[in-house]
Coordinates of C-alpha atoms in Angstrom, one line a residue:
X1 CA 21.6 -17.3 -59.4
X2 CA 18.9 -18.0 -56.9
X3 CA 15.3 -19.2 -57.9
X4 CA 14.0 -15.8 -56.7
X5 CA 16.4 -13.9 -58.9
X6 CA 15.6 -16.1 -61.9
X7 CA 11.9 -15.2 -61.5
X8 CA 12.7 -11.5 -61.1
X9 CA 10.5 -11.2 -58.1
X10 CA 13.0 -10.7 -55.4
X11 CA 13.7 -12.9 -52.4
X12 CA 11.0 -15.3 -51.0
X13 CA 9.9 -15.7 -47.4
X14 CA 8.6 -19.0 -46.1
X15 CA 6.0 -18.8 -43.3
X16 CA 5.6 -21.9 -41.1
X17 CA 3.1 -22.4 -38.3
X18 CA 4.7 -24.9 -35.9
X19 CA 2.2 -24.7 -33.1
X20 CA -0.9 -22.6 -32.2
X21 CA -0.9 -19.7 -31.9
X22 CA 2.9 -19.0 -32.5
X23 CA 4.1 -18.4 -36.1
X24 CA 7.7 -18.9 -37.1
X25 CA 8.9 -16.7 -40.0
X26 CA 12.5 -16.9 -41.1
X27 CA 13.9 -13.5 -41.8
X28 CA 15.2 -14.0 -45.4
X29 CA 14.9 -17.0 -47.7
X30 CA 18.2 -18.7 -48.9
X31 CA 19.8 -16.8 -51.7
X32 CA 18.8 -13.3 -50.6
X33 CA 21.4 -10.6 -51.3
X34 CA 22.8 -8.7 -48.3
X35 CA 21.5 -5.2 -47.6
X36 CA 23.2 -2.1 -48.7
X37 CA 24.1 0.8 -46.4
X38 CA 21.1 3.0 -45.4
X39 CA 22.4 5.9 -47.4
X40 CA 22.0 4.1 -50.8
X41 CA 18.8 5.3 -52.4
X42 CA 16.4 2.9 -54.0
X43 CA 15.9 3.1 -57.8
X44 CA 12.5 4.7 -58.7
X45 CA 9.9 2.1 -59.7
X46 CA 12.2 -0.8 -58.7
X47 CA 10.6 -1.7 -55.4
X48 CA 10.8 -5.5 -55.2
X49 CA 7.9 -7.8 -54.4
X50 CA 8.5 -9.9 -51.3
X51 CA 6.7 -13.2 -52.1
X52 CA 5.5 -15.6 -49.4
X53 CA 6.1 -18.7 -51.4
X54 CA 4.7 -21.4 -49.2
X55 CA 2.7 -21.7 -46.0
X56 CA 3.2 -24.8 -43.8
X57 CA 0.5 -25.5 -41.2
X58 CA 1.1 -28.1 -38.5
X59 CA -0.9 -27.4 -35.4
X60 CA 0.2 -28.9 -32.2
X61 CA -2.4 -31.6 -31.9
X62 CA -2.9 -35.3 -32.8
X63 CA -3.2 -35.5 -36.6
X64 CA -6.7 -36.1 -38.0
X65 CA -6.9 -39.3 -40.1
X66 CA -3.0 -39.4 -40.1
X67 CA -2.7 -36.4 -42.3
X68 CA 0.8 -34.9 -42.8
X69 CA 1.7 -31.3 -42.3
X70 CA -0.2 -29.3 -45.0
X71 CA 1.9 -27.3 -47.4
X72 CA 0.2 -25.0 -49.8
X73 CA 1.4 -22.7 -52.6
X74 CA -0.1 -19.3 -52.0
X75 CA -0.9 -18.6 -55.6
X76 CA -3.2 -21.6 -55.9
X77 CA -6.7 -22.2 -54.5
X78 CA -6.4 -23.6 -50.9
X79 CA -9.5 -25.7 -50.1
X80 CA -8.4 -26.3 -46.4
X81 CA -9.8 -24.5 -43.4
X82 CA -6.5 -24.2 -41.6
X83 CA -4.7 -22.1 -44.2
X84 CA -3.5 -18.6 -44.9
X85 CA -2.1 -17.1 -48.0
X86 CA -0.1 -13.8 -48.2
X87 CA 0.3 -12.1 -51.5
X88 CA 1.6 -8.8 -52.9
X89 CA -1.2 -6.4 -54.0
X90 CA -1.5 -4.9 -57.5
X91 CA 1.7 -3.2 -58.6
X92 CA 2.1 0.4 -57.6
X93 CA -0.5 0.4 -54.8
X94 CA 2.1 0.1 -52.1
X95 CA 0.2 -2.3 -49.9
X96 CA 0.1 -6.0 -49.0
X97 CA -2.9 -8.3 -48.5
X98 CA -3.3 -11.1 -46.0
X99 CA -6.0 -13.4 -47.4
X100 CA -7.8 -16.1 -45.4
X101 CA -8.8 -19.2 -47.4
X102 CA -11.6 -21.4 -46.0
X103 CA -13.1 -24.7 -47.1
X104 CA -16.1 -23.0 -48.8
X105 CA -17.5 -22.9 -52.3
X106 CA -17.4 -19.1 -52.3
X107 CA -14.3 -16.9 -52.9
X108 CA -12.0 -16.2 -50.0
X109 CA -13.1 -13.8 -47.4
X110 CA -12.5 -10.1 -47.5
X111 CA -8.7 -9.3 -47.6
X112 CA -7.1 -7.6 -44.6
X113 CA -5.0 -4.7 -45.8
X114 CA -1.5 -4.2 -44.2
X115 CA 0.4 -0.9 -44.3
X116 CA 2.8 -0.4 -47.2
X117 CA 6.1 -2.2 -47.3
X118 CA 8.9 0.0 -46.2
X119 CA 11.6 0.5 -48.8
X120 CA 15.2 -0.7 -48.2
X121 CA 18.3 0.6 -50.0
X122 CA 19.2 -1.2 -53.1
X123 CA 21.4 -4.3 -52.7
X124 CA 24.0 -5.7 -55.0
X125 CA 22.7 -6.3 -58.5
X126 CA 19.8 -3.9 -58.1
X127 CA 17.8 -6.2 -55.8
X128 CA 16.6 -5.4 -52.3
X129 CA 16.3 -7.7 -49.2
X130 CA 13.2 -7.5 -47.0
X131 CA 13.6 -5.4 -43.8
X132 CA 13.3 -6.7 -40.3
X133 CA 10.2 -4.5 -39.9
X134 CA 8.6 -6.4 -42.8
X135 CA 9.4 -9.7 -41.2
X136 CA 7.9 -8.6 -37.9
X137 CA 4.8 -7.3 -39.5
X138 CA 4.3 -10.4 -41.5
X139 CA 4.8 -12.5 -38.3
X140 CA 2.1 -10.5 -36.4
X141 CA -0.4 -10.7 -39.3
X142 CA 0.1 -14.4 -39.7
X143 CA -0.3 -14.9 -35.9
X144 CA -3.6 -12.9 -35.8
X145 CA -5.0 -14.7 -38.8
X146 CA -4.0 -18.3 -38.2
X147 CA -4.4 -18.5 -34.4
X148 CA -8.1 -17.9 -34.4
X149 CA -8.7 -20.6 -37.0
X150 CA -6.5 -23.2 -35.3
X151 CA -7.9 -22.5 -31.8
X152 CA -11.4 -22.9 -33.1
X153 CA -10.5 -26.2 -34.7
X154 CA -8.7 -27.5 -31.7
X155 CA -11.6 -26.4 -29.4
X156 CA -14.2 -28.2 -31.5
X157 CA -12.1 -31.4 -31.7
X158 CA -11.4 -31.6 -28.0
X159 CA -14.9 -30.8 -26.7
X160 CA -16.0 -34.4 -26.9
X161 CA -12.7 -35.6 -25.4
X162 CA -13.1 -33.3 -22.4
X163 CA -16.6 -34.5 -21.8
X164 CA -15.3 -38.1 -21.9
X165 CA -12.4 -37.4 -19.5
X166 CA -14.8 -35.6 -17.1
X167 CA -17.1 -38.6 -17.1
X168 CA -14.2 -40.9 -16.6
X169 CA -12.9 -38.9 -13.6
X170 CA -16.3 -38.9 -12.0
X171 CA -16.5 -42.7 -12.3
X172 CA -12.9 -43.1 -11.0
X173 CA -13.7 -40.9 -8.0
X174 CA -16.9 -42.7 -7.2
X175 CA -15.2 -46.0 -7.5
X176 CA -12.3 -45.1 -5.2
X177 CA -14.3 -43.3 -2.5
X178 CA -16.5 -46.2 -1.6
X179 CA -15.9 -49.2 0.6
X180 CA -16.5 -50.1 4.2
X181 CA -14.7 -48.1 6.9
X182 CA -13.8 -45.4 4.4
X183 CA -11.2 -47.6 2.7
X184 CA -10.8 -47.0 -1.0
X185 CA -11.9 -49.7 -3.5
X186 CA -9.3 -51.8 -5.3
X187 CA -7.6 -49.9 -8.1
X188 CA -8.9 -52.2 -10.8
X189 CA -12.5 -51.6 -9.7
X190 CA -12.0 -47.8 -10.2
X191 CA -11.5 -48.0 -13.9
X192 CA -14.7 -47.3 -15.8
X193 CA -15.4 -49.4 -18.9
X194 CA -15.2 -47.8 -22.2
X195 CA -19.0 -48.3 -22.8
X196 CA -19.8 -46.4 -19.6
X197 CA -17.8 -43.4 -20.7
X198 CA -19.4 -43.5 -24.2
X199 CA -22.9 -43.6 -22.6
X200 CA -22.1 -40.5 -20.6
X201 CA -21.3 -38.4 -23.7
X202 CA -24.1 -36.1 -24.9
X203 CA -25.7 -36.6 -28.3
X204 CA -25.7 -32.9 -28.9
X205 CA -23.6 -31.8 -31.8
X206 CA -20.2 -30.2 -30.7
X207 CA -19.8 -27.8 -33.6
X208 CA -20.4 -24.0 -33.2
X209 CA -24.0 -23.4 -34.3
X210 CA -24.3 -20.7 -36.9
X211 CA -20.7 -21.1 -38.1
X212 CA -20.8 -24.6 -39.6
X213 CA -21.1 -25.2 -43.3
X214 CA -24.3 -27.2 -42.9
X215 CA -26.0 -24.3 -41.2
X216 CA -26.6 -22.5 -44.6
X217 CA -28.6 -25.5 -45.9
X218 CA -30.5 -25.8 -42.6
X219 CA -31.5 -22.1 -42.7
X220 CA -32.6 -22.4 -46.3
X221 CA -34.5 -25.5 -45.3
X222 CA -36.4 -23.6 -42.6
X223 CA -37.0 -20.6 -44.8
X224 CA -38.6 -22.8 -47.5
X225 CA -40.7 -24.7 -45.0
X226 CA -39.1 -28.1 -45.8
X227 CA -39.6 -31.0 -43.4
X228 CA -36.4 -32.9 -44.3
X229 CA -33.0 -32.4 -45.8
X230 CA -31.4 -35.4 -47.6
X231 CA -27.6 -35.5 -48.2
X232 CA -26.3 -38.4 -50.3
X233 CA -22.9 -38.8 -51.9
X234 CA -23.4 -38.6 -55.7
X235 CA -26.5 -36.4 -55.6
X236 CA -27.2 -32.7 -54.8
X237 CA -28.9 -31.9 -51.5
X238 CA -32.7 -32.7 -51.6
X239 CA -35.5 -31.1 -49.6
X240 CA -38.8 -32.7 -48.8
X241 CA -41.4 -30.0 -49.4
X242 CA -45.1 -30.8 -48.9
X243 CA -44.3 -34.5 -49.1
X244 CA -42.4 -34.2 -52.4
X245 CA -38.6 -34.7 -52.9
X246 CA -37.2 -31.6 -54.6
X247 CA -33.4 -31.2 -55.4
X248 CA -32.0 -27.8 -54.8
X249 CA -29.7 -26.0 -57.2
X250 CA -26.3 -27.1 -55.9
X251 CA -23.4 -29.2 -57.2
X252 CA -23.2 -33.0 -56.6
X253 CA -21.9 -33.9 -53.2
X254 CA -18.7 -35.9 -52.9
X255 CA -17.5 -37.9 -49.9
X256 CA -15.2 -35.0 -48.9
X257 CA -18.1 -32.6 -49.1
X258 CA -20.2 -34.9 -46.9
X259 CA -17.5 -35.1 -44.3
X260 CA -17.0 -31.4 -44.3
X261 CA -20.7 -30.8 -43.8
X262 CA -21.6 -33.4 -41.2
X263 CA -18.5 -34.4 -39.3
X264 CA -18.0 -31.0 -37.6
X265 CA -21.5 -31.1 -36.0
X266 CA -21.5 -34.8 -35.1
X267 CA -20.5 -35.8 -31.5
X268 CA -17.1 -37.4 -31.7
X269 CA -18.1 -40.7 -30.2
X270 CA -21.1 -41.0 -32.5
X271 CA -19.0 -40.2 -35.6
X272 CA -16.7 -43.0 -34.6
X273 CA -19.7 -45.3 -34.0
X274 CA -21.0 -44.3 -37.4
X275 CA -17.7 -45.1 -39.2
X276 CA -17.6 -48.5 -37.5
X277 CA -21.2 -49.5 -37.4
X278 CA -22.7 -47.7 -40.4
X279 CA -25.3 -45.5 -38.7
X280 CA -25.9 -43.1 -35.8
X281 CA -28.5 -40.6 -34.5
X282 CA -28.1 -37.3 -32.8
X283 CA -29.7 -33.9 -32.4
X284 CA -28.5 -30.5 -33.6
X285 CA -29.8 -27.1 -32.7
X286 CA -29.4 -23.9 -34.7
X287 CA -30.2 -21.1 -32.2
X288 CA -32.9 -18.8 -33.5
X289 CA -33.8 -21.2 -36.3
X290 CA -34.8 -24.8 -35.2
X291 CA -33.7 -28.1 -33.8
X292 CA -33.0 -31.0 -36.1
X293 CA -33.0 -34.8 -35.6
X294 CA -30.1 -36.2 -37.6
X295 CA -29.6 -39.7 -38.8
X296 CA -26.3 -40.5 -40.6
X297 CA -25.9 -43.8 -42.4
X298 CA -23.9 -45.7 -45.0
X299 CA -25.4 -47.1 -48.2
X300 CA -24.3 -48.8 -51.4
X301 CA -23.3 -45.5 -53.0
X302 CA -21.6 -44.0 -50.1
X303 CA -22.5 -41.8 -47.1
X304 CA -25.9 -40.4 -46.4
X305 CA -27.7 -38.2 -43.9
X306 CA -31.3 -37.0 -43.2
X307 CA -32.1 -33.9 -41.2
X308 CA -35.6 -33.7 -39.8
X309 CA -37.0 -30.4 -38.5
X310 CA -38.1 -30.4 -34.9
X311 CA -40.0 -27.1 -34.3
X312 CA -38.7 -25.2 -31.3
X313 CA -42.2 -23.8 -30.6
X314 CA -44.6 -26.3 -29.1
X315 CA -47.9 -26.4 -31.0
X316 CA -51.4 -26.8 -29.5
X317 CA -54.1 -29.3 -30.5
X318 CA -56.0 -26.5 -32.3
X319 CA -52.9 -25.3 -34.2
X320 CA -52.2 -28.8 -35.4
X321 CA -55.8 -29.2 -36.6
X322 CA -56.3 -32.3 -34.4
X323 CA -59.8 -33.3 -33.2
X324 CA -60.8 -31.5 -30.0
X325 CA -61.9 -34.8 -28.5
X326 CA -58.2 -35.6 -28.2
X327 CA -58.1 -33.4 -25.1
X328 CA -59.7 -36.2 -23.1
X329 CA -56.2 -37.8 -23.0
X330 CA -55.0 -34.7 -21.0
X331 CA -57.2 -35.7 -18.1
X332 CA -56.3 -39.4 -18.0
X333 CA -54.5 -40.5 -14.9
X334 CA -53.3 -44.1 -15.7
X335 CA -53.3 -46.7 -18.4
X336 CA -51.8 -47.0 -21.9
X337 CA -52.1 -44.4 -24.6
X338 CA -50.7 -45.3 -28.0
X339 CA -50.0 -42.9 -30.9
X340 CA -49.3 -44.7 -34.1
X341 CA -48.6 -44.1 -37.8
X342 CA -46.1 -44.5 -40.6
X343 CA -42.7 -42.9 -40.3
X344 CA -43.0 -39.1 -40.8
X345 CA -46.7 -39.0 -40.0
X346 CA -46.4 -36.6 -37.1
X347 CA -46.6 -38.9 -34.1
X348 CA -44.0 -36.9 -32.1
X349 CA -45.7 -33.6 -32.9
X350 CA -49.1 -34.9 -31.7
X351 CA -47.6 -36.3 -28.5
X352 CA -45.8 -33.0 -27.9
X353 CA -49.1 -31.1 -28.1
X354 CA -50.7 -33.4 -25.6
X355 CA -47.7 -33.4 -23.2
X356 CA -47.4 -29.6 -23.4
X357 CA -51.1 -29.2 -22.5
X358 CA -50.7 -31.6 -19.5
X359 CA -47.6 -29.6 -18.5
X360 CA -49.6 -26.4 -18.4
X361 CA -52.6 -27.7 -16.5
X362 CA -51.4 -30.5 -14.1
X363 CA -48.7 -30.7 -11.4
X364 CA -47.1 -34.0 -12.1
X365 CA -43.7 -35.7 -12.7
X366 CA -43.4 -36.6 -16.4
X367 CA -40.5 -38.8 -17.6
X368 CA -39.8 -39.0 -21.3
X369 CA -37.5 -41.6 -22.9
X370 CA -36.4 -40.7 -26.5
X371 CA -33.8 -41.4 -29.1
X372 CA -32.9 -38.6 -29.5
X373 CA -34.8 -35.9 -27.5
X374 CA -36.9 -34.1 -30.0
X375 CA -39.2 -31.5 -28.4
X376 CA -37.8 -29.8 -25.4
X377 CA -40.4 -29.2 -22.7
X378 CA -39.7 -26.6 -20.1
X379 CA -40.8 -27.1 -16.5
X380 CA -44.2 -25.4 -16.1
X381 CA -46.7 -26.9 -13.7
X382 CA -45.1 -30.3 -14.1
X383 CA -41.6 -31.5 -13.5
X384 CA -40.2 -32.7 -16.8
X385 CA -37.4 -35.2 -16.8
X386 CA -36.3 -35.9 -20.4
X387 CA -33.9 -38.8 -20.9
X388 CA -32.1 -39.7 -24.1
X389 CA -30.8 -43.1 -25.2
X390 CA -27.0 -43.0 -25.3
X391 CA -26.0 -40.2 -22.9
X392 CA -28.6 -41.0 -20.2
X393 CA -29.4 -44.7 -20.6
X394 CA -28.2 -47.5 -22.8
X395 CA -31.7 -48.7 -24.0
X396 CA -35.4 -48.1 -23.9
X397 CA -36.0 -51.1 -21.6
X398 CA -33.3 -50.0 -19.2
X399 CA -34.6 -46.5 -19.0
X400 CA -38.2 -47.7 -18.6
X401 CA -37.1 -50.1 -15.8
X402 CA -35.5 -47.1 -14.0
X403 CA -38.4 -44.8 -14.7
X404 CA -40.8 -46.9 -12.6
X405 CA -38.6 -46.2 -9.6
X406 CA -38.4 -42.4 -10.2
X407 CA -41.9 -41.6 -8.8
X408 CA -43.5 -40.8 -12.2
X409 CA -47.0 -39.8 -12.9
X410 CA -46.6 -40.3 -16.7
X411 CA -43.9 -41.9 -18.9
X412 CA -43.3 -41.4 -22.6
X413 CA -41.6 -44.3 -24.4
X414 CA -40.3 -42.8 -27.7
X415 CA -40.6 -46.1 -29.5
X416 CA -41.9 -49.5 -28.4
X417 CA -39.5 -51.6 -30.5
X418 CA -39.0 -54.9 -28.8
X419 CA -40.7 -57.5 -26.6
X420 CA -38.9 -56.4 -23.4
X421 CA -39.8 -52.7 -23.8
X422 CA -43.5 -53.5 -24.7
X423 CA -43.7 -55.9 -21.7
X424 CA -42.3 -53.3 -19.3
X425 CA -44.6 -50.6 -20.7
X426 CA -47.7 -52.9 -20.0
X427 CA -46.4 -53.6 -16.5
X428 CA -45.9 -49.9 -15.8
X429 CA -49.4 -49.1 -17.0
X430 CA -50.8 -51.9 -14.7
X431 CA -49.1 -50.2 -11.7
X432 CA -51.1 -47.0 -12.2
X433 CA -48.6 -45.0 -14.3
X434 CA -49.9 -43.2 -17.4
X435 CA -47.7 -44.6 -20.2
X436 CA -47.5 -43.1 -23.7
X437 CA -46.0 -45.1 -26.5
X438 CA -45.6 -45.1 -30.3
X439 CA -45.7 -47.8 -33.0
X440 CA -45.5 -47.9 -36.8
X441 CA -49.1 -49.0 -37.6
X442 CA -51.9 -47.2 -39.5
X443 CA -55.0 -48.3 -37.6
X444 CA -56.1 -49.0 -34.0
X445 CA -56.9 -52.7 -34.7
X446 CA -53.5 -53.3 -36.3
X447 CA -51.8 -51.5 -33.3
X448 CA -53.4 -53.9 -30.8
X449 CA -52.6 -56.9 -33.0
X450 CA -49.0 -55.8 -33.3
X451 CA -48.5 -55.6 -29.5
X452 CA -50.1 -59.1 -29.0
X453 CA -48.1 -60.7 -31.8
X454 CA -44.8 -59.6 -30.4
X455 CA -45.2 -62.2 -27.6
X456 CA -44.8 -66.0 -28.0
X457 CA -48.1 -67.8 -28.6
X458 CA -48.2 -69.3 -25.1
X459 CA -48.1 -65.9 -23.5
X460 CA -50.6 -64.1 -25.8
X461 CA -53.7 -64.9 -23.8
X462 CA -52.2 -63.2 -20.8
X463 CA -51.1 -60.3 -22.8
X464 CA -54.6 -59.9 -24.3
X465 CA -56.0 -59.7 -20.8
X466 CA -53.4 -57.1 -19.7
X467 CA -53.8 -55.0 -22.9
X468 CA -57.6 -55.1 -22.6
X469 CA -57.5 -53.7 -19.0
X470 CA -54.8 -51.0 -19.5
X471 CA -55.6 -49.6 -23.0
X472 CA -57.2 -46.1 -22.6
X473 CA -56.7 -44.6 -26.1
X474 CA -55.2 -45.4 -29.5
X475 CA -54.6 -42.6 -31.9
X476 CA -53.6 -43.6 -35.5
X477 CA -52.8 -40.9 -38.0
X478 CA -51.7 -40.5 -41.6
X479 CA -50.5 -37.4 -43.4
X480 CA -52.0 -36.4 -46.8
X481 CA -51.1 -33.7 -49.3
X482 CA -53.3 -30.7 -48.7
X483 CA -54.9 -28.7 -51.5
X484 CA -52.9 -25.5 -52.0
X485 CA -49.8 -26.9 -50.4
X486 CA -48.7 -28.4 -47.1
X487 CA -50.1 -31.5 -45.4
X488 CA -53.0 -32.4 -43.2
X489 CA -53.5 -35.3 -40.8
X490 CA -56.3 -37.9 -40.9
X491 CA -56.8 -39.2 -37.3
X492 CA -58.4 -42.3 -36.1
X493 CA -59.3 -42.3 -32.3
X494 CA -60.2 -45.4 -30.3
X495 CA -61.1 -44.9 -26.6
X496 CA -61.1 -47.7 -24.1
X497 CA -64.5 -49.2 -23.3
X498 CA -66.0 -52.5 -22.0
X499 CA -66.8 -53.5 -25.6
X500 CA -63.2 -52.8 -26.7
X501 CA -61.8 -54.7 -23.7
X502 CA -64.0 -57.7 -24.5
X503 CA -62.9 -57.8 -28.2
X504 CA -59.2 -57.6 -27.2
X505 CA -59.6 -60.3 -24.5
X506 CA -61.4 -62.7 -26.9
X507 CA -59.1 -62.1 -29.8
X508 CA -61.7 -60.3 -31.9
X509 CA -59.7 -57.2 -32.8
X510 CA -61.0 -57.4 -36.4
X511 CA -64.4 -56.1 -35.0
X512 CA -62.8 -52.9 -33.7
X513 CA -63.6 -51.1 -37.1
X514 CA -67.3 -51.6 -36.4
X515 CA -66.9 -50.4 -32.8
X516 CA -65.4 -47.2 -34.1
X517 CA -68.4 -46.5 -36.2
X518 CA -70.8 -47.1 -33.3
X519 CA -68.7 -45.1 -30.9
X520 CA -69.1 -41.7 -32.4
X521 CA -71.0 -40.4 -29.3
X522 CA -68.0 -41.2 -27.2
X523 CA -65.8 -39.3 -29.6
X524 CA -64.4 -42.2 -31.5
X525 CA -63.3 -41.6 -35.1
X526 CA -62.7 -44.3 -37.8
X527 CA -59.8 -43.6 -40.2
X528 CA -62.1 -43.8 -43.3
X529 CA -64.6 -41.4 -41.7
X530 CA -61.7 -39.0 -41.0
X531 CA -60.7 -39.2 -44.7
X532 CA -64.3 -38.6 -45.8
X533 CA -64.4 -35.5 -43.7
X534 CA -61.2 -34.2 -45.3
X535 CA -62.7 -34.7 -48.8
X536 CA -66.0 -33.0 -47.8
X537 CA -64.0 -30.1 -46.4
X538 CA -62.2 -29.7 -49.7
X539 CA -58.9 -30.2 -47.9
X540 CA -57.6 -33.2 -49.9
X541 CA -58.0 -34.7 -53.3
X542 CA -60.3 -37.7 -53.6
X543 CA -57.5 -39.8 -55.0
X544 CA -55.3 -39.0 -52.0
X545 CA -58.1 -40.1 -49.6
X546 CA -58.6 -43.3 -51.6
X547 CA -54.9 -44.1 -51.4
X548 CA -54.9 -43.9 -47.6
X549 CA -58.3 -45.6 -47.0
X550 CA -58.4 -48.9 -45.1
X551 CA -61.5 -50.1 -46.9
X552 CA -60.7 -49.0 -50.5
X553 CA -63.8 -50.6 -52.0
X554 CA -66.2 -48.7 -49.7
X555 CA -64.2 -45.5 -50.1
X556 CA -64.2 -45.8 -53.9
X557 CA -68.0 -46.3 -54.0
X558 CA -68.5 -43.3 -51.7
X559 CA -66.3 -41.1 -53.8
X560 CA -68.0 -42.1 -57.1
X561 CA -71.4 -41.4 -55.6
X562 CA -70.2 -37.8 -55.2
X563 CA -69.0 -37.5 -58.8
X564 CA -65.3 -38.0 -58.0
X565 CA -63.2 -39.5 -60.8
X566 CA -61.2 -42.3 -59.1
X567 CA -59.5 -45.3 -60.7
X568 CA -60.9 -48.8 -60.2
X569 CA -59.0 -51.4 -58.3
X570 CA -57.0 -52.8 -61.2
X571 CA -55.9 -49.3 -62.4
X572 CA -55.1 -48.3 -58.8

C-alpha cells in the first residue's frame, strides 16, 4: 500500500519550482490508483483530499551563501521568503487555499481561495485520483503566487550587479576609444580595476522602500520622534528618544534576524565590504517618511547597526533655535567656517540650515563632500553639486583636490579627519573659496588647537599664520536635554577679528575664552554664557548646564548664587 493510502488522505502531489517563473507539477504522485470510467459515481462524503506534500524552490540564479534547494513540508511553519504552501481547506467546504509564507513574525498573509476541486469517479478501493483540471489549476496558482516573489528577489539581488556591469562597460568603452589617430588602446588597458568599479556603485540602498522588513521599525522610529535606532545581536531594538536609550517591546534579535533586516537594504558591494572589513556606511530613504544614515559594524557580541534620522525637510535658523547672529555666515564670501561638537550634537543640521539659506539668497556654485550624503539640497538660486565618498570619489582629500578645479564658490568638507584633508582645506580657503568643515571638539579654542596640532611641530608656525588669516567663524555646539522633552543646543560663536588672528598666530589660543566675553558687541557668544542663557530661560536643568560647562567652578558658583542645588566637584 502506498504512503498516501496508509494515511487515508488520498494521493499526494509534489510541486517543484525549477526556474522563475515556470512551475513544474507532476500530474499524480507515485502510487496513485488509476481513474475509473466517467460513469462511475463518487460515494457521498468520500471526496478525497489531494495533499501537496512538499514544495521545492530552486530559482534559476546563483545560490546565496551556497544554500541548497529549499524543501519545505507544507504543514509546518515556513520561515523563508521564497516559499508557498498549498493545503486543503476545512472538511466539507469544497475549496482549496493557496497560502503564501513570508519571513515575518506575523501569521501568513491572507489566503487566496481557489474554486472547489472537481469530483472524479471513484477508483479501485474507493480512492479517487486527482483530475487533470486540478493539476492545471494548481500549476496556475503556484505560478502566480511564486513568480512574483522570485522575480522580486532576483531583481533586488541583481540591481547592484547591473550597476557594476554598466560602470565596467563605460570604462571599457572609454579605454578602447582613445589613442592617437583613432586607434584603440591596448586590450589590457581597457580593463577597469575592481576598485574603480566599486567606487562607481551608489551607496543608496537597493531594496524596495516601503516593502522591506526594517521599514516597520523606521516608521515607528519616525512616529515616536526618535533620533536613532540601534540594532544589536542579542538585544531587542533600541530607540534613542530625547537623548535616552529606550528598548522597544520586541523579541531579542538573532544573527538571522539582523541579516533579514539589514542585508536587503544594503548596497551589495558595501555588504561585501562589511563582511570582509567589519563596518560600512550608506544612506537609505523611505519615501514619505525620512532619510536615514546607516552604519553597520561588527562587535564582540555579533553584528550591529545604527540608523540616524536625516530630516527630509530642511530647517531654518529660527526653527532650529540658533542665534540669529549666525546669519552673518550666509553673507561670507571666502575663508574658513568650522562647525564643531561631539558626535550627535547636530553639526550637520546646523550646516544644512546655513547652506539652505545661502542657496535661497545667492547665485553660486556649492560643492559638498560627504560620507554619506545626508541632507539633499535642491538647486534653487545656487547650483548644488553633492558628492559622496565611495560612489563619487575615493576619499575626502581626493574630492577636495578635484573641487578646487570645479569653479566652486563654496565647499563643504563633511569631516576634516586627517592632515591631508585639513591642509587642502586651508589651501582652498587661501585661494578665496568659502570652505565649511566639521570637527569633533566642544569649544572654539580647542578647535583651533586641534587643527594646529595635527601638523608636525616644524610646520605648526606656518599653519598658525594660515589659520589666523583664513578663519572667519567657529561654531561649537552641544545638545542638552530640554525640560518637558526634546533637546536644545547651546552654541558658542567666534568670529574672526584682528585680536583673534593675533592670538592664533602667537600661539595664545587659551586667551580666546576672554575674547569671546569681550566680543559680545560683534555677536560672539561663549559656551558658558550660552548655557547660562538656557538656565535663565527655564529650558534646561541647572545640573545639565553644569555638566556641559567648560569652567565648571564658575558655573557652579553662578548656579548656587541663584539657589540651584548642584553637587560639589567631588560629588560630581
